[in-house]
Coordinates of C-alpha atoms in Angstrom, one line a residue:
M1 CA 0.0 0.0 0.0
S2 CA 1.3 3.4 -0.9
R3 CA 0.2 7.0 -0.6
K4 CA 1.4 10.5 -1.6
V5 CA 1.3 13.4 0.9
D6 CA 2.8 16.9 1.0
V7 CA 4.5 16.4 4.4
A8 CA 5.4 13.3 6.3
I9 CA 6.3 13.7 10.0
I10 CA 8.2 11.0 11.8
G11 CA 7.4 11.1 15.5
A12 CA 4.3 12.2 17.3
G13 CA 6.1 13.8 20.3
S14 CA 6.0 17.5 21.2
A15 CA 8.2 18.6 18.2
G16 CA 6.3 16.5 15.8
L17 CA 2.9 17.7 17.0
Y18 CA 4.0 21.4 16.8
A19 CA 5.3 20.7 13.3
L20 CA 1.9 19.2 12.4
S21 CA 0.1 22.3 13.6
Q22 CA 1.9 24.4 11.0
V23 CA 1.3 21.9 8.2
R24 CA -2.4 21.8 9.0
H25 CA -2.5 25.6 9.2
A26 CA -1.0 25.7 5.7
G27 CA -3.7 23.3 4.4
R28 CA -1.2 20.7 3.3
S29 CA -1.8 16.9 3.3
F30 CA 0.2 14.9 5.7
A31 CA 1.0 11.6 7.4
L32 CA 2.1 11.5 11.1
I33 CA 4.0 8.3 11.8
D34 CA 5.0 6.9 15.2
G35 CA 5.3 3.3 16.2
G36 CA 6.2 4.0 19.9
E37 CA 4.2 4.9 23.0
L38 CA 2.2 8.1 22.4
G39 CA 1.6 11.0 24.7
T40 CA 4.9 12.9 24.4
T41 CA 8.0 12.4 26.6
C42 CA 7.1 15.5 28.5
A43 CA 3.7 14.2 29.7
R44 CA 4.7 10.6 30.1
V45 CA 8.1 10.4 31.6
G46 CA 9.5 14.0 31.7
C47 CA 8.4 17.4 32.7
M48 CA 5.0 16.6 34.1
P49 CA 5.4 13.5 36.3
S50 CA 8.7 14.7 37.6
K51 CA 7.2 18.0 38.7
V52 CA 4.4 16.1 40.5
L53 CA 6.9 14.1 42.4
I54 CA 8.9 17.3 43.2
Q55 CA 5.8 19.1 44.5
V56 CA 4.9 16.2 46.8
A57 CA 8.5 16.1 48.1
E58 CA 8.5 19.9 48.7
D59 CA 5.3 19.8 50.6
F60 CA 6.6 17.1 52.9
H61 CA 10.0 18.8 53.3
H62 CA 8.3 22.0 54.5
R63 CA 7.5 20.2 57.8
K64 CA 11.1 20.9 58.8
L65 CA 10.3 24.5 59.3
F66 CA 7.3 23.8 61.6
E67 CA 9.1 23.8 64.9
R68 CA 10.8 27.1 64.2
E69 CA 7.4 28.6 63.2
G70 CA 5.7 27.4 66.3
I71 CA 3.7 24.6 64.6
D72 CA 3.5 21.3 66.5
G73 CA 3.1 17.8 65.1
A74 CA 5.7 17.7 62.3
E75 CA 7.1 14.4 63.7
E76 CA 3.7 12.7 63.2
L77 CA 3.8 13.2 59.4
S78 CA 5.0 10.3 57.2
V79 CA 5.2 9.2 53.6
D80 CA 3.1 6.4 52.1
G81 CA 5.3 5.5 49.1
E82 CA 2.6 3.5 47.3
A83 CA 0.1 6.4 47.6
V84 CA 2.7 8.9 46.4
M85 CA 3.4 6.8 43.3
E86 CA -0.3 6.2 42.6
Y87 CA -0.8 10.0 42.8
V88 CA 2.1 10.7 40.5
Q89 CA 0.8 8.1 38.0
D90 CA -2.8 9.4 38.2
L91 CA -1.7 12.9 37.3
R92 CA 0.7 11.6 34.7
D93 CA -2.1 9.7 33.0
H94 CA -4.3 12.8 33.0
F95 CA -1.6 14.8 31.3
V96 CA -1.1 12.0 28.7
D97 CA -4.8 11.8 28.0
Q98 CA -4.9 15.5 27.4
V99 CA -2.2 15.2 24.8
L100 CA -3.8 12.2 23.1
T101 CA -7.3 13.7 23.0
T102 CA -6.0 16.8 21.2
S103 CA -3.7 15.0 18.8
T104 CA -3.8 11.4 17.6
D105 CA -7.0 9.9 19.0
E106 CA -9.3 11.3 16.3
M107 CA -6.8 11.6 13.5
G108 CA -7.9 8.6 11.3
D109 CA -5.7 7.2 8.6
E110 CA -3.5 10.4 8.6
F111 CA -1.8 8.8 11.6
I112 CA 0.3 5.6 11.0
A113 CA 1.1 3.5 14.0
A114 CA 4.4 2.1 12.8
H115 CA 8.1 2.7 12.8
A116 CA 9.4 4.5 9.7
H117 CA 12.7 4.5 7.8
F118 CA 13.9 6.3 4.7
T119 CA 14.0 4.4 1.4
G120 CA 15.0 7.5 -0.7
T121 CA 15.2 11.3 -0.4
R122 CA 11.4 11.6 -0.5
T123 CA 10.1 8.1 0.4
L124 CA 9.6 6.3 3.7
Q125 CA 8.6 2.8 4.6
A126 CA 6.2 2.7 7.6
G127 CA 5.1 -0.8 8.4
E128 CA 3.2 -2.1 5.3
E129 CA 2.9 1.4 3.8
T130 CA 5.1 3.3 1.4
I131 CA 4.9 7.0 1.9
E132 CA 6.0 9.5 -0.7
A133 CA 6.3 13.1 0.6
D134 CA 7.5 16.4 -0.9
A135 CA 9.0 17.2 2.6
I136 CA 9.8 15.1 5.6
V137 CA 10.2 16.2 9.3
I138 CA 12.3 14.0 11.6
A139 CA 11.1 14.4 15.2
T140 CA 11.9 11.0 16.7
G141 CA 13.0 12.2 20.1
S142 CA 15.6 10.5 22.3
T143 CA 16.2 7.6 24.6
P144 CA 17.9 7.5 28.0
V145 CA 21.5 6.3 27.9
V146 CA 22.3 3.2 30.0
P147 CA 25.8 1.5 29.8
R148 CA 25.4 -1.9 28.2
A149 CA 27.1 -3.6 31.2
W150 CA 24.5 -2.2 33.6
Q151 CA 21.6 -3.5 31.6
A152 CA 22.3 -7.0 33.0
F153 CA 21.0 -5.8 36.4
G154 CA 17.5 -5.7 35.0
D155 CA 14.8 -3.7 36.7
R156 CA 17.1 -2.6 39.5
I157 CA 18.4 -0.1 37.0
L158 CA 16.0 2.7 36.4
T159 CA 15.7 5.6 34.0
T160 CA 13.0 8.2 33.7
D161 CA 11.2 5.7 31.3
S162 CA 10.8 3.3 34.2
L163 CA 11.0 5.4 37.4
F164 CA 7.4 6.6 37.3
E165 CA 6.1 3.0 36.9
L166 CA 7.3 2.0 40.4
E167 CA 4.5 0.9 42.7
D168 CA 6.4 2.0 45.8
L169 CA 9.4 4.1 46.7
P170 CA 12.6 2.2 47.2
A171 CA 14.3 2.2 50.6
S172 CA 17.6 3.2 49.0
M173 CA 18.9 4.5 45.7
A174 CA 22.0 5.9 43.9
V175 CA 21.4 8.5 41.3
I176 CA 24.2 8.5 38.7
G177 CA 24.4 11.8 36.8
L178 CA 23.6 15.1 38.4
G179 CA 22.5 17.2 35.5
V180 CA 19.0 18.6 35.4
I181 CA 17.1 15.3 35.7
G182 CA 19.4 13.7 38.3
M183 CA 19.4 16.7 40.5
E184 CA 15.6 17.2 40.4
L185 CA 14.6 13.6 41.0
G186 CA 17.5 12.9 43.4
Q187 CA 16.5 15.7 45.7
A188 CA 12.8 14.8 45.5
L189 CA 13.4 11.2 46.4
A190 CA 15.7 12.1 49.2
R191 CA 13.1 14.4 50.7
L192 CA 10.5 11.6 50.5
G193 CA 12.7 9.4 52.8
V194 CA 14.7 7.4 50.2
D195 CA 18.3 6.8 51.5
L196 CA 20.0 8.3 48.6
V197 CA 23.4 9.3 47.2
G198 CA 24.1 11.4 44.2
I199 CA 27.1 10.6 41.9
D200 CA 28.7 12.5 39.0
I201 CA 32.0 12.1 37.2
G202 CA 32.3 15.9 37.1
E203 CA 32.2 18.6 39.7
A204 CA 29.6 20.8 38.1
L205 CA 26.0 20.3 39.1
C206 CA 23.2 20.9 36.6
H207 CA 25.8 21.7 33.9
L208 CA 26.8 25.0 35.7
S209 CA 30.0 26.5 34.4
D210 CA 29.9 29.3 37.0
R211 CA 32.0 28.0 39.9
E212 CA 30.6 30.2 42.6
V213 CA 27.0 29.5 41.7
N214 CA 27.8 25.8 41.5
Q215 CA 29.4 25.9 45.0
A216 CA 26.3 27.7 46.4
L217 CA 24.1 24.9 44.9
H218 CA 26.5 22.2 46.2
D219 CA 26.4 23.7 49.7
A220 CA 22.6 23.8 49.7
V221 CA 22.0 20.3 48.3
A222 CA 24.7 18.5 50.3
R223 CA 22.8 19.2 53.5
E224 CA 20.1 16.8 52.2
F225 CA 22.0 13.9 50.7
P226 CA 25.6 12.9 50.0
L227 CA 27.3 14.1 46.8
W228 CA 30.1 11.9 45.4
L229 CA 31.7 14.1 42.7
G230 CA 34.7 13.7 40.4
H231 CA 34.5 9.9 40.1
G232 CA 32.9 7.6 37.6
A233 CA 30.5 5.0 39.0
E234 CA 30.9 1.2 39.1
I235 CA 28.0 -1.2 39.8
E236 CA 28.3 -4.8 40.9
E237 CA 26.1 -7.4 42.7
G238 CA 25.9 -6.8 46.5
D239 CA 24.4 -8.7 49.3
N240 CA 20.7 -9.8 49.6
G241 CA 19.8 -8.7 46.1
L242 CA 21.2 -5.2 46.5
L243 CA 23.5 -3.4 44.1
R244 CA 26.9 -2.3 45.3
V245 CA 27.8 1.1 43.8
R246 CA 31.4 2.5 43.9
A247 CA 32.7 6.0 43.1
G248 CA 36.3 6.5 44.1
E249 CA 36.7 5.4 47.7
N250 CA 32.9 5.6 48.3
V251 CA 30.8 2.5 48.5
K252 CA 27.1 2.0 49.1
E253 CA 24.6 -0.8 48.6
V254 CA 21.2 0.2 47.3
E255 CA 17.9 -1.3 46.1
K256 CA 17.8 0.7 42.9
V257 CA 20.1 2.9 40.7
L258 CA 18.6 5.7 38.7
V259 CA 20.7 6.4 35.7
C260 CA 20.6 10.0 34.4
M261 CA 23.6 10.0 32.1
G262 CA 22.0 11.8 29.2
R263 CA 19.8 10.8 26.3
R264 CA 20.7 9.4 22.8
P265 CA 18.9 10.8 19.7
N266 CA 16.7 8.1 18.1
L267 CA 18.4 8.0 14.7
D268 CA 19.7 4.5 14.3
S269 CA 16.7 2.9 12.7
L270 CA 15.9 5.6 10.2
N271 CA 18.3 4.5 7.4
L272 CA 19.4 8.1 6.9
E273 CA 21.9 7.0 4.2
A274 CA 19.1 6.4 1.8
A275 CA 18.3 10.1 2.0
G276 CA 21.9 11.2 1.6
I277 CA 22.2 12.3 5.3
T278 CA 25.6 11.8 6.9
L279 CA 26.3 12.2 10.6
N280 CA 28.9 14.6 12.0
E281 CA 31.5 13.8 14.7
C282 CA 28.8 14.1 17.4
G283 CA 26.7 11.5 15.6
L284 CA 24.1 14.0 14.5
P285 CA 23.0 15.4 11.1
D286 CA 24.2 18.9 10.2
F287 CA 21.3 21.3 10.0
D288 CA 20.5 25.0 10.0
P289 CA 19.0 25.9 13.4
H290 CA 17.1 28.9 11.8
T291 CA 15.3 26.8 9.2
M292 CA 15.7 23.3 10.7
R293 CA 16.7 22.0 7.3
V294 CA 19.0 19.0 7.2
Q295 CA 22.0 18.7 4.9
A296 CA 20.9 15.8 2.7
A297 CA 21.1 14.7 -0.9
E298 CA 20.3 17.2 -3.6
G299 CA 16.6 17.8 -4.0
A300 CA 15.8 16.4 -0.6
R301 CA 13.6 18.6 1.7
I302 CA 14.2 17.1 5.1
Y303 CA 13.9 18.9 8.4
I304 CA 14.6 18.0 12.0
A305 CA 13.2 19.1 15.3
G306 CA 13.2 18.4 19.0
D307 CA 15.5 16.2 21.2
V308 CA 16.6 14.2 18.2
D309 CA 18.8 17.1 16.9
G310 CA 20.8 17.3 20.1
E311 CA 20.6 21.1 20.1
R312 CA 18.4 22.4 22.9
P313 CA 16.6 19.4 24.6
I314 CA 14.0 21.5 26.3
L315 CA 10.2 21.4 25.7
H316 CA 9.8 25.1 24.7
E317 CA 12.7 24.8 22.3
A318 CA 11.2 21.6 20.8
G319 CA 8.0 23.5 20.3
D320 CA 9.8 26.3 18.4
E321 CA 11.9 23.9 16.4
G322 CA 8.7 21.9 15.5
R323 CA 7.0 25.1 14.3
I324 CA 9.9 26.2 12.2
A325 CA 10.3 22.8 10.7
G326 CA 6.6 22.4 10.0
Y327 CA 6.3 25.9 8.6
N328 CA 9.1 25.4 6.1
A329 CA 8.1 21.8 5.2
A330 CA 4.7 23.1 4.2
R331 CA 6.2 25.7 1.8
E332 CA 8.4 25.7 -1.3
T333 CA 10.9 28.2 0.1
D334 CA 12.6 28.1 3.5
T335 CA 12.3 31.0 5.9
A336 CA 15.0 31.6 8.5
F337 CA 13.6 32.4 11.9
G338 CA 15.4 34.0 14.9
R339 CA 15.8 31.9 18.0
K340 CA 14.8 33.0 21.4
V341 CA 17.2 33.7 24.3
P342 CA 18.3 30.4 25.8
L343 CA 16.5 29.7 29.1
S344 CA 16.9 26.5 31.2
I345 CA 15.5 25.8 34.6
T346 CA 16.2 23.0 37.0
F347 CA 13.3 22.5 39.5
C348 CA 15.5 21.5 42.5
D349 CA 15.5 23.6 45.6
P350 CA 17.0 26.2 45.2
N351 CA 16.0 26.4 41.5
V352 CA 18.9 26.5 39.1
V353 CA 18.5 28.8 36.2
Q354 CA 20.7 29.7 33.2
V355 CA 19.8 32.5 30.8
G356 CA 21.6 33.6 27.7
K357 CA 25.2 32.9 27.4
T358 CA 27.0 30.8 30.1
R359 CA 30.1 32.0 31.8
A360 CA 32.1 29.3 29.9
E361 CA 30.8 30.6 26.6
L362 CA 31.6 34.2 27.5
D363 CA 35.1 33.3 28.6
A364 CA 35.7 31.3 25.4
E365 CA 34.7 34.4 23.4
G366 CA 37.0 36.6 25.4
A367 CA 34.0 38.8 26.3
D368 CA 34.7 41.9 28.5
Y369 CA 32.0 41.5 31.1
V370 CA 31.3 42.2 34.8
I371 CA 29.4 40.0 37.2
G372 CA 26.6 41.5 39.3
A373 CA 26.2 39.3 42.3
M374 CA 23.6 38.9 45.0
K375 CA 23.6 36.3 47.8
M376 CA 20.2 35.1 48.9
A377 CA 21.2 34.8 52.5
P378 CA 20.2 38.4 53.6
L379 CA 17.1 38.7 51.4
G380 CA 14.1 39.4 53.6
R381 CA 11.5 37.5 51.5
A382 CA 13.7 34.5 51.2
L383 CA 14.3 34.5 55.0
I384 CA 10.6 34.6 55.6
L385 CA 10.1 31.6 53.3
G386 CA 12.9 29.8 55.1
R387 CA 14.7 29.3 51.8
N388 CA 17.5 31.9 51.8
R389 CA 20.3 29.8 50.3
G390 CA 21.8 30.5 46.9
L391 CA 23.4 33.1 44.7
I392 CA 22.6 35.2 41.6
H393 CA 25.2 36.1 39.0
L394 CA 24.4 38.5 36.1
Y395 CA 26.9 38.8 33.3
C396 CA 26.8 42.3 31.8
D397 CA 28.9 44.0 29.2
R398 CA 31.5 46.2 31.0
Q399 CA 31.1 49.1 28.6
D400 CA 27.3 49.6 28.2
G401 CA 25.7 47.3 30.7
R402 CA 23.9 45.0 28.2
L403 CA 22.7 41.8 29.9
L404 CA 24.6 38.9 28.3
G405 CA 23.6 36.0 30.5
A406 CA 22.9 34.9 34.0
A407 CA 23.3 31.9 36.3
L408 CA 21.5 31.6 39.6
C409 CA 20.4 29.2 42.2
A410 CA 17.6 30.8 44.2
V411 CA 14.1 30.3 45.6
R412 CA 11.6 31.0 42.9
G413 CA 14.3 31.1 40.3
E414 CA 11.8 29.8 37.7
N415 CA 10.2 33.2 37.9
L416 CA 13.4 35.3 38.1
G417 CA 14.7 33.4 35.1
H418 CA 11.7 34.5 33.0
L419 CA 12.2 38.1 33.9
L420 CA 15.8 37.9 32.9
A421 CA 15.1 36.1 29.6
W422 CA 12.3 38.5 28.7
S423 CA 14.6 41.5 29.4
M424 CA 17.4 40.0 27.3
E425 CA 14.9 39.3 24.5
Q426 CA 14.0 43.0 24.5
G427 CA 17.7 44.0 24.5
L428 CA 17.5 45.7 27.9
G429 CA 20.6 46.5 29.9
V430 CA 21.4 47.0 33.6
F431 CA 20.1 50.6 33.8
D432 CA 16.9 49.8 31.8
M433 CA 16.1 47.0 34.2
L434 CA 16.8 49.2 37.3
H435 CA 14.1 51.6 35.9
M436 CA 11.5 48.8 36.5
P437 CA 9.5 48.8 39.7
F438 CA 10.5 46.4 42.4
Y439 CA 8.0 45.8 45.2
H440 CA 9.1 45.1 48.8
P441 CA 9.4 42.5 50.2
V442 CA 9.6 40.2 47.2
V443 CA 12.1 37.7 45.9
E444 CA 12.6 39.9 42.8
E445 CA 14.5 42.3 45.0
A446 CA 17.4 39.9 44.7
L447 CA 17.6 40.8 41.0
Q448 CA 17.6 44.5 42.0
G449 CA 20.6 43.9 44.3
A450 CA 22.5 42.0 41.5
L451 CA 21.7 44.8 39.0
R452 CA 23.0 47.5 41.4
D453 CA 26.1 45.5 42.0
A454 CA 26.7 45.3 38.2
A455 CA 25.9 49.0 37.7
R456 CA 28.7 50.0 40.0
Q457 CA 31.1 48.2 37.7
I458 CA 29.8 49.5 34.3
E459 CA 32.0 52.1 32.7
Q460 CA 29.3 54.1 30.9
K461 CA 27.1 55.2 33.9
P462 CA 24.2 57.8 33.7
D463 CA 24.5 60.9 35.9
R464 CA 21.0 60.5 37.3
P465 CA 20.0 58.0 40.0
W466 CA 20.1 54.6 38.6
D467 CA 16.6 53.6 39.9
L468 CA 14.9 56.6 38.4
K469 CA 13.9 57.4 34.8

């Protein structure tokens, strides 16, 4: 069986669905192809169930302030692991159902439930069907990386694909890899009473290249569970069915190991060679991030979007990439779109946020910048919340005060990060931002403190008071 369509989209995850929205808007015929589990990575095993678990953990953790606040009974509170996981799964299923009811459930034969691979520059084989398309979008997502040797330990090795299927919380666990996912889930599980250790081969948590912000995060998190940094992990059979985990001189036996060592783009089964697509030294196709068009054989109109391209594996970026890819796939001529200011948020406590260029990127460029700093310790609102640990660093051009980037670990950093990203998107500098109103007492005053610190170091200062227009 064969069919001809204007656009074929491989992958019904977030990027693929956003691409589809643009193809539909343009009135083009399409085929959406996916042979895996539907509902998007975000809703099934990523953003949403992880935030449910984090919220439950944060609610339980707050009891530690009760005695100081004059509230009795904190010691009577406990965690029912089975009930926690049931709650996480119920909300997860709700989020997945929302995605399915607005995407593939009522799509009819435009959706093909099969795995696809290229047979030419404009042709795909999807199960029993041959699809010919004028343009093709690759949005096949990614898969958690687990070293082959560790796979022999079976279901005692967890990834985000399996963690949220647990019926109960384990008594003990090692989290290997303390990037965004490992830090979020590790802290949440520790707060829910899991005897946990976090391990990373590097010294940087959450991919922070700012040493001082990284140290502030380390100091805050290490109060809650041990961090074994700077050593690779080894796993072997322990006693009584446990796994023995080693990192340097550290050894611990645990029930489960959560592996958070990154994700691998799902490219292997696509037969990219048939479309004239070669992989670079990173194992990825070369593509234009402003059009999302892949370098392929002459005449091929192939686009890529989402986690599979290895560029910015974050949901809102997958959405933008999907829209760009779908827009161009639905038209004869490519349009280059500007990309938004980079924004990443880790929902640990304190939140970790990076906006714009990182300190490592600025140093590599030889940028002339100053750092506006503000410690969270003295901030009134943070003290009231009982969450006054952390540090804010703003990177600003030394000459004119333009905001170049930021790194922070701070309470309500998810909100502060948006303010910074929006300001950067508008091209605002230190003195423009100081003209904005800051209420008292609010967490946003921490930004005001960091901006004032930066302003003192900027060479081109206005004569008038910095906080007044």
